[in-house]
Amino acid sequence: MTQAETRDDQHLLETVEHSVLRLLSGFRDPPARLEITAGAVTVTAEWAAGEGVGGTVPAAPAARARAATDVPDSPADDRLLVRAPTVGVFYRAPQPGSPPFVQVGDQVAAGQQIGIVEAMKLMIPVTVDAPGAVLDVLVADGAAVEYDTPLVALSVTEAD
C-alpha cells in the first residue's frame, strides 16, 4: 500500500467517524448496537446494556459534573437548555484567542452556533433549536462534558 493510499484510507475513516458521531449525537439515548456497511465491508459495534456509546460512565464523575454546573436536569422555569451533542470538550469560541460565539445577554436565532464540542479531534458544532436570549453559560471554556450535559441556558422568544 502506497503512502497516498494510506492517507486516502485515513481520510475515509475520519469521514466515517465524523458521520457516525453526528448520527449518534441525534439520539436522546445512545443505541445498544450500530452497524455500518460500505460495499463489502461491515463494521458492527455493540454495547452491553447501560454502557452506551462512550463505554461505562462512572457515577462519581457524572455527579461532579452536575455539581460543577449546578443545573437541574429539567429547568424549573421556561428556560431552554442547550445540551452537549456528544462526550467531549466544550469550547465557547471557534479557535483559541477568538471571541466566544455568544455572551450572556446575546440574542440567538434558531440554528445559530453557540459553541463546539471536540470529540476525538472532530469539532462538532453546538446549535440552538429556537430563538432566544442567552441567560447563562453553564460550562467553562475547555471543560470536559458528557453527552446531554446542559451547556447554555436560553430564554425562549417567539419567532416573528
PDB file of C-alpha atoms in Angstrom:
ATOM      1  CA  MET A   1       0.000   0.000   0.000  1.00  0.00           C
ATOM      2  CA  THR A   2       1.401   3.379  -1.014  1.00  0.00           C
ATOM      3  CA  GLN A   3       1.588   6.387   1.248  1.00  0.00           C
ATOM      4  CA  ALA A   4      -1.109   8.149  -0.816  1.00  0.00           C
ATOM      5  CA  GLU A   5      -3.443   5.142  -0.431  1.00  0.00           C
ATOM      6  CA  THR A   6      -2.807   5.129   3.314  1.00  0.00           C
ATOM      7  CA  ARG A   7      -3.695   8.853   3.505  1.00  0.00           C
ATOM      8  CA  ASP A   8      -6.856   8.246   1.453  1.00  0.00           C
ATOM      9  CA  ASP A   9      -7.865   5.371   3.745  1.00  0.00           C
ATOM     10  CA  GLN A  10      -7.195   7.510   6.835  1.00  0.00           C
ATOM     11  CA  HIS A  11      -9.297  10.331   5.364  1.00  0.00           C
ATOM     12  CA  LEU A  12     -12.121   7.893   4.594  1.00  0.00           C
ATOM     13  CA  LEU A  13     -12.033   6.514   8.159  1.00  0.00           C
ATOM     14  CA  GLU A  14     -12.106  10.039   9.606  1.00  0.00           C
ATOM     15  CA  THR A  15     -15.075  10.915   7.383  1.00  0.00           C
ATOM     16  CA  VAL A  16     -16.961   7.795   8.519  1.00  0.00           C
ATOM     17  CA  GLU A  17     -16.066   8.527  12.160  1.00  0.00           C
ATOM     18  CA  HIS A  18     -17.393  12.109  11.829  1.00  0.00           C
ATOM     19  CA  SER A  19     -20.600  10.887  10.189  1.00  0.00           C
ATOM     20  CA  VAL A  20     -21.181   8.267  12.891  1.00  0.00           C
ATOM     21  CA  LEU A  21     -20.621  10.793  15.690  1.00  0.00           C
ATOM     22  CA  ARG A  22     -23.095  13.213  14.065  1.00  0.00           C
ATOM     23  CA  LEU A  23     -25.618  10.368  13.711  1.00  0.00           C
ATOM     24  CA  LEU A  24     -25.200   9.264  17.325  1.00  0.00           C
ATOM     25  CA  SER A  25     -25.486  12.836  18.599  1.00  0.00           C
ATOM     26  CA  GLY A  26     -29.075  12.880  17.341  1.00  0.00           C
ATOM     27  CA  PHE A  27     -30.208  10.096  19.653  1.00  0.00           C
ATOM     28  CA  ARG A  28     -31.648  11.008  23.052  1.00  0.00           C
ATOM     29  CA  ASP A  29     -30.431   7.629  24.397  1.00  0.00           C
ATOM     30  CA  PRO A  30     -27.356   6.000  22.844  1.00  0.00           C
ATOM     31  CA  PRO A  31     -28.080   2.826  20.851  1.00  0.00           C
ATOM     32  CA  ALA A  32     -27.019  -0.630  22.034  1.00  0.00           C
ATOM     33  CA  ARG A  33     -25.841  -1.649  18.545  1.00  0.00           C
ATOM     34  CA  LEU A  34     -24.505   0.156  15.498  1.00  0.00           C
ATOM     35  CA  GLU A  35     -23.834  -1.477  12.138  1.00  0.00           C
ATOM     36  CA  ILE A  36     -22.232   0.296   9.186  1.00  0.00           C
ATOM     37  CA  THR A  37     -21.898  -1.305   5.766  1.00  0.00           C
ATOM     38  CA  ALA A  38     -19.819   0.175   2.947  1.00  0.00           C
ATOM     39  CA  GLY A  39     -19.543  -2.058  -0.097  1.00  0.00           C
ATOM     40  CA  ALA A  40     -18.390  -5.484   1.027  1.00  0.00           C
ATOM     41  CA  VAL A  41     -17.220  -4.283   4.443  1.00  0.00           C
ATOM     42  CA  THR A  42     -19.493  -4.282   7.502  1.00  0.00           C
ATOM     43  CA  VAL A  43     -18.461  -2.909  10.875  1.00  0.00           C
ATOM     44  CA  THR A  44     -20.622  -3.705  13.902  1.00  0.00           C
ATOM     45  CA  ALA A  45     -20.300  -2.162  17.361  1.00  0.00           C
ATOM     46  CA  GLU A  46     -22.347  -3.420  20.307  1.00  0.00           C
ATOM     47  CA  TRP A  47     -22.510  -2.184  23.876  1.00  0.00           C
ATOM     48  CA  ALA A  48     -23.754  -4.037  26.922  1.00  0.00           C
ATOM     49  CA  ALA A  49     -26.982  -2.708  28.449  1.00  0.00           C
ATOM     50  CA  GLY A  50     -26.366   0.605  30.201  1.00  0.00           C
ATOM     51  CA  GLU A  51     -22.937   1.239  28.669  1.00  0.00           C
ATOM     52  CA  GLY A  52     -23.878   3.408  25.712  1.00  0.00           C
ATOM     53  CA  VAL A  53     -21.516   4.628  23.038  1.00  0.00           C
ATOM     54  CA  GLY A  54     -18.757   6.025  25.243  1.00  0.00           C
ATOM     55  CA  GLY A  55     -18.439   2.983  27.484  1.00  0.00           C
ATOM     56  CA  THR A  56     -19.500   2.800  31.093  1.00  0.00           C
ATOM     57  CA  VAL A  57     -19.524   6.187  32.747  1.00  0.00           C
ATOM     58  CA  PRO A  58     -18.588   6.019  36.415  1.00  0.00           C
ATOM     59  CA  ALA A  59     -21.134   7.544  38.781  1.00  0.00           C
ATOM     60  CA  ALA A  60     -18.693   9.824  40.591  1.00  0.00           C
ATOM     61  CA  PRO A  61     -17.568  11.958  37.603  1.00  0.00           C
ATOM     62  CA  ALA A  62     -21.170  12.424  36.467  1.00  0.00           C
ATOM     63  CA  ALA A  63     -22.098  13.599  39.946  1.00  0.00           C
ATOM     64  CA  ARG A  64     -19.143  16.017  39.948  1.00  0.00           C
ATOM     65  CA  ALA A  65     -20.177  17.401  36.550  1.00  0.00           C
ATOM     66  CA  ARG A  66     -23.703  18.115  37.789  1.00  0.00           C
ATOM     67  CA  ALA A  67     -22.382  19.718  40.965  1.00  0.00           C
ATOM     68  CA  ALA A  68     -19.955  21.884  38.976  1.00  0.00           C
ATOM     69  CA  THR A  69     -22.673  23.236  36.694  1.00  0.00           C
ATOM     70  CA  ASP A  70     -25.305  23.437  39.414  1.00  0.00           C
ATOM     71  CA  VAL A  71     -28.023  22.918  36.790  1.00  0.00           C
ATOM     72  CA  PRO A  72     -31.029  20.702  37.410  1.00  0.00           C
ATOM     73  CA  ASP A  73     -31.843  18.067  34.773  1.00  0.00           C
ATOM     74  CA  SER A  74     -35.091  19.891  33.999  1.00  0.00           C
ATOM     75  CA  PRO A  75     -35.341  23.635  34.455  1.00  0.00           C
ATOM     76  CA  ALA A  76     -37.920  24.891  36.935  1.00  0.00           C
ATOM     77  CA  ASP A  77     -38.799  27.864  34.705  1.00  0.00           C
ATOM     78  CA  ASP A  78     -39.278  28.249  30.964  1.00  0.00           C
ATOM     79  CA  ARG A  79     -35.562  28.243  30.136  1.00  0.00           C
ATOM     80  CA  LEU A  80     -34.322  26.173  27.212  1.00  0.00           C
ATOM     81  CA  LEU A  81     -31.140  24.244  27.985  1.00  0.00           C
ATOM     82  CA  VAL A  82     -28.802  23.702  25.044  1.00  0.00           C
ATOM     83  CA  ARG A  83     -27.152  20.340  25.683  1.00  0.00           C
ATOM     84  CA  ALA A  84     -23.922  18.645  24.587  1.00  0.00           C
ATOM     85  CA  PRO A  85     -24.449  16.547  21.452  1.00  0.00           C
ATOM     86  CA  THR A  86     -21.731  14.077  22.499  1.00  0.00           C
ATOM     87  CA  VAL A  87     -18.980  13.397  25.018  1.00  0.00           C
ATOM     88  CA  GLY A  88     -16.014  15.701  24.524  1.00  0.00           C
ATOM     89  CA  VAL A  89     -14.535  19.090  25.375  1.00  0.00           C
ATOM     90  CA  PHE A  90     -16.723  22.212  25.160  1.00  0.00           C
ATOM     91  CA  TYR A  91     -15.293  25.329  23.532  1.00  0.00           C
ATOM     92  CA  ARG A  92     -17.052  28.705  23.534  1.00  0.00           C
ATOM     93  CA  ALA A  93     -15.001  30.181  20.651  1.00  0.00           C
ATOM     94  CA  PRO A  94     -14.130  28.959  17.153  1.00  0.00           C
ATOM     95  CA  GLN A  95     -10.412  28.999  17.992  1.00  0.00           C
ATOM     96  CA  PRO A  96      -8.135  29.996  20.879  1.00  0.00           C
ATOM     97  CA  GLY A  97      -7.969  33.764  21.322  1.00  0.00           C
ATOM     98  CA  SER A  98     -11.155  34.397  19.317  1.00  0.00           C
ATOM     99  CA  PRO A  99     -14.219  35.985  20.904  1.00  0.00           C
ATOM    100  CA  PRO A 100     -16.833  33.478  22.082  1.00  0.00           C
ATOM    101  CA  PHE A 101     -19.740  32.556  19.805  1.00  0.00           C
ATOM    102  CA  VAL A 102     -22.181  34.056  22.349  1.00  0.00           C
ATOM    103  CA  GLN A 103     -22.132  36.032  25.595  1.00  0.00           C
ATOM    104  CA  VAL A 104     -24.755  36.341  28.322  1.00  0.00           C
ATOM    105  CA  GLY A 105     -27.453  38.705  27.056  1.00  0.00           C
ATOM    106  CA  ASP A 106     -26.914  37.965  23.341  1.00  0.00           C
ATOM    107  CA  GLN A 107     -29.946  37.244  21.164  1.00  0.00           C
ATOM    108  CA  VAL A 108     -29.647  33.991  19.166  1.00  0.00           C
ATOM    109  CA  ALA A 109     -31.575  32.676  16.185  1.00  0.00           C
ATOM    110  CA  ALA A 110     -32.757  29.120  15.625  1.00  0.00           C
ATOM    111  CA  GLY A 111     -29.895  27.155  14.072  1.00  0.00           C
ATOM    112  CA  GLN A 112     -27.204  29.571  15.302  1.00  0.00           C
ATOM    113  CA  GLN A 113     -23.947  28.029  16.506  1.00  0.00           C
ATOM    114  CA  ILE A 114     -23.183  28.816  20.149  1.00  0.00           C
ATOM    115  CA  GLY A 115     -20.212  26.529  20.782  1.00  0.00           C
ATOM    116  CA  ILE A 116     -18.183  23.487  19.760  1.00  0.00           C
ATOM    117  CA  VAL A 117     -17.730  20.071  21.340  1.00  0.00           C
ATOM    118  CA  GLU A 118     -14.469  18.407  20.346  1.00  0.00           C
ATOM    119  CA  ALA A 119     -14.721  14.621  20.261  1.00  0.00           C
ATOM    120  CA  MET A 120     -11.815  12.519  19.030  1.00  0.00           C
ATOM    121  CA  LYS A 121     -10.315  15.519  17.165  1.00  0.00           C
ATOM    122  CA  LEU A 122     -13.663  16.261  15.488  1.00  0.00           C
ATOM    123  CA  MET A 123     -15.228  19.671  16.005  1.00  0.00           C
ATOM    124  CA  ILE A 124     -18.991  19.184  16.396  1.00  0.00           C
ATOM    125  CA  PRO A 125     -20.991  22.419  16.280  1.00  0.00           C
ATOM    126  CA  VAL A 126     -23.459  23.142  19.083  1.00  0.00           C
ATOM    127  CA  THR A 127     -26.511  24.958  17.743  1.00  0.00           C
ATOM    128  CA  VAL A 128     -29.764  26.248  19.227  1.00  0.00           C
ATOM    129  CA  ASP A 129     -33.169  24.912  18.200  1.00  0.00           C
ATOM    130  CA  ALA A 130     -35.194  28.042  18.970  1.00  0.00           C
ATOM    131  CA  PRO A 131     -34.606  31.795  19.046  1.00  0.00           C
ATOM    132  CA  GLY A 132     -33.933  33.348  22.426  1.00  0.00           C
ATOM    133  CA  ALA A 133     -31.584  35.262  24.684  1.00  0.00           C
ATOM    134  CA  VAL A 134     -28.545  33.765  26.401  1.00  0.00           C
ATOM    135  CA  LEU A 135     -29.273  33.719  30.136  1.00  0.00           C
ATOM    136  CA  ASP A 136     -26.217  31.813  31.306  1.00  0.00           C
ATOM    137  CA  VAL A 137     -23.241  29.838  30.021  1.00  0.00           C
ATOM    138  CA  LEU A 138     -23.242  26.803  32.290  1.00  0.00           C
ATOM    139  CA  VAL A 139     -19.921  25.167  31.366  1.00  0.00           C
ATOM    140  CA  ALA A 140     -16.462  26.728  31.362  1.00  0.00           C
ATOM    141  CA  ASP A 141     -14.495  27.002  28.134  1.00  0.00           C
ATOM    142  CA  GLY A 142     -12.315  23.909  27.701  1.00  0.00           C
ATOM    143  CA  ALA A 143     -14.304  21.805  30.193  1.00  0.00           C
ATOM    144  CA  ALA A 144     -14.933  18.104  29.601  1.00  0.00           C
ATOM    145  CA  VAL A 145     -18.629  17.338  29.080  1.00  0.00           C
ATOM    146  CA  GLU A 146     -20.750  14.222  28.900  1.00  0.00           C
ATOM    147  CA  TYR A 147     -23.496  13.553  26.382  1.00  0.00           C
ATOM    148  CA  ASP A 148     -26.579  15.686  27.197  1.00  0.00           C
ATOM    149  CA  THR A 149     -24.759  17.991  29.659  1.00  0.00           C
ATOM    150  CA  PRO A 150     -26.516  21.397  29.806  1.00  0.00           C
ATOM    151  CA  LEU A 151     -24.150  23.928  28.223  1.00  0.00           C
ATOM    152  CA  VAL A 152     -26.131  27.157  27.817  1.00  0.00           C
ATOM    153  CA  ALA A 153     -29.467  28.378  29.231  1.00  0.00           C
ATOM    154  CA  LEU A 154     -31.706  30.438  26.942  1.00  0.00           C
ATOM    155  CA  SER A 155     -34.913  32.346  27.493  1.00  0.00           C
ATOM    156  CA  VAL A 156     -37.106  31.333  24.583  1.00  0.00           C
ATOM    157  CA  THR A 157     -38.601  34.116  22.485  1.00  0.00           C
ATOM    158  CA  GLU A 158     -41.401  33.817  19.979  1.00  0.00           C
ATOM    159  CA  ALA A 159     -40.318  33.834  16.338  1.00  0.00           C
ATOM    160  CA  ASP A 160     -41.900  36.591  14.262  1.00  0.00           C
TER     161      ASP A 160
END
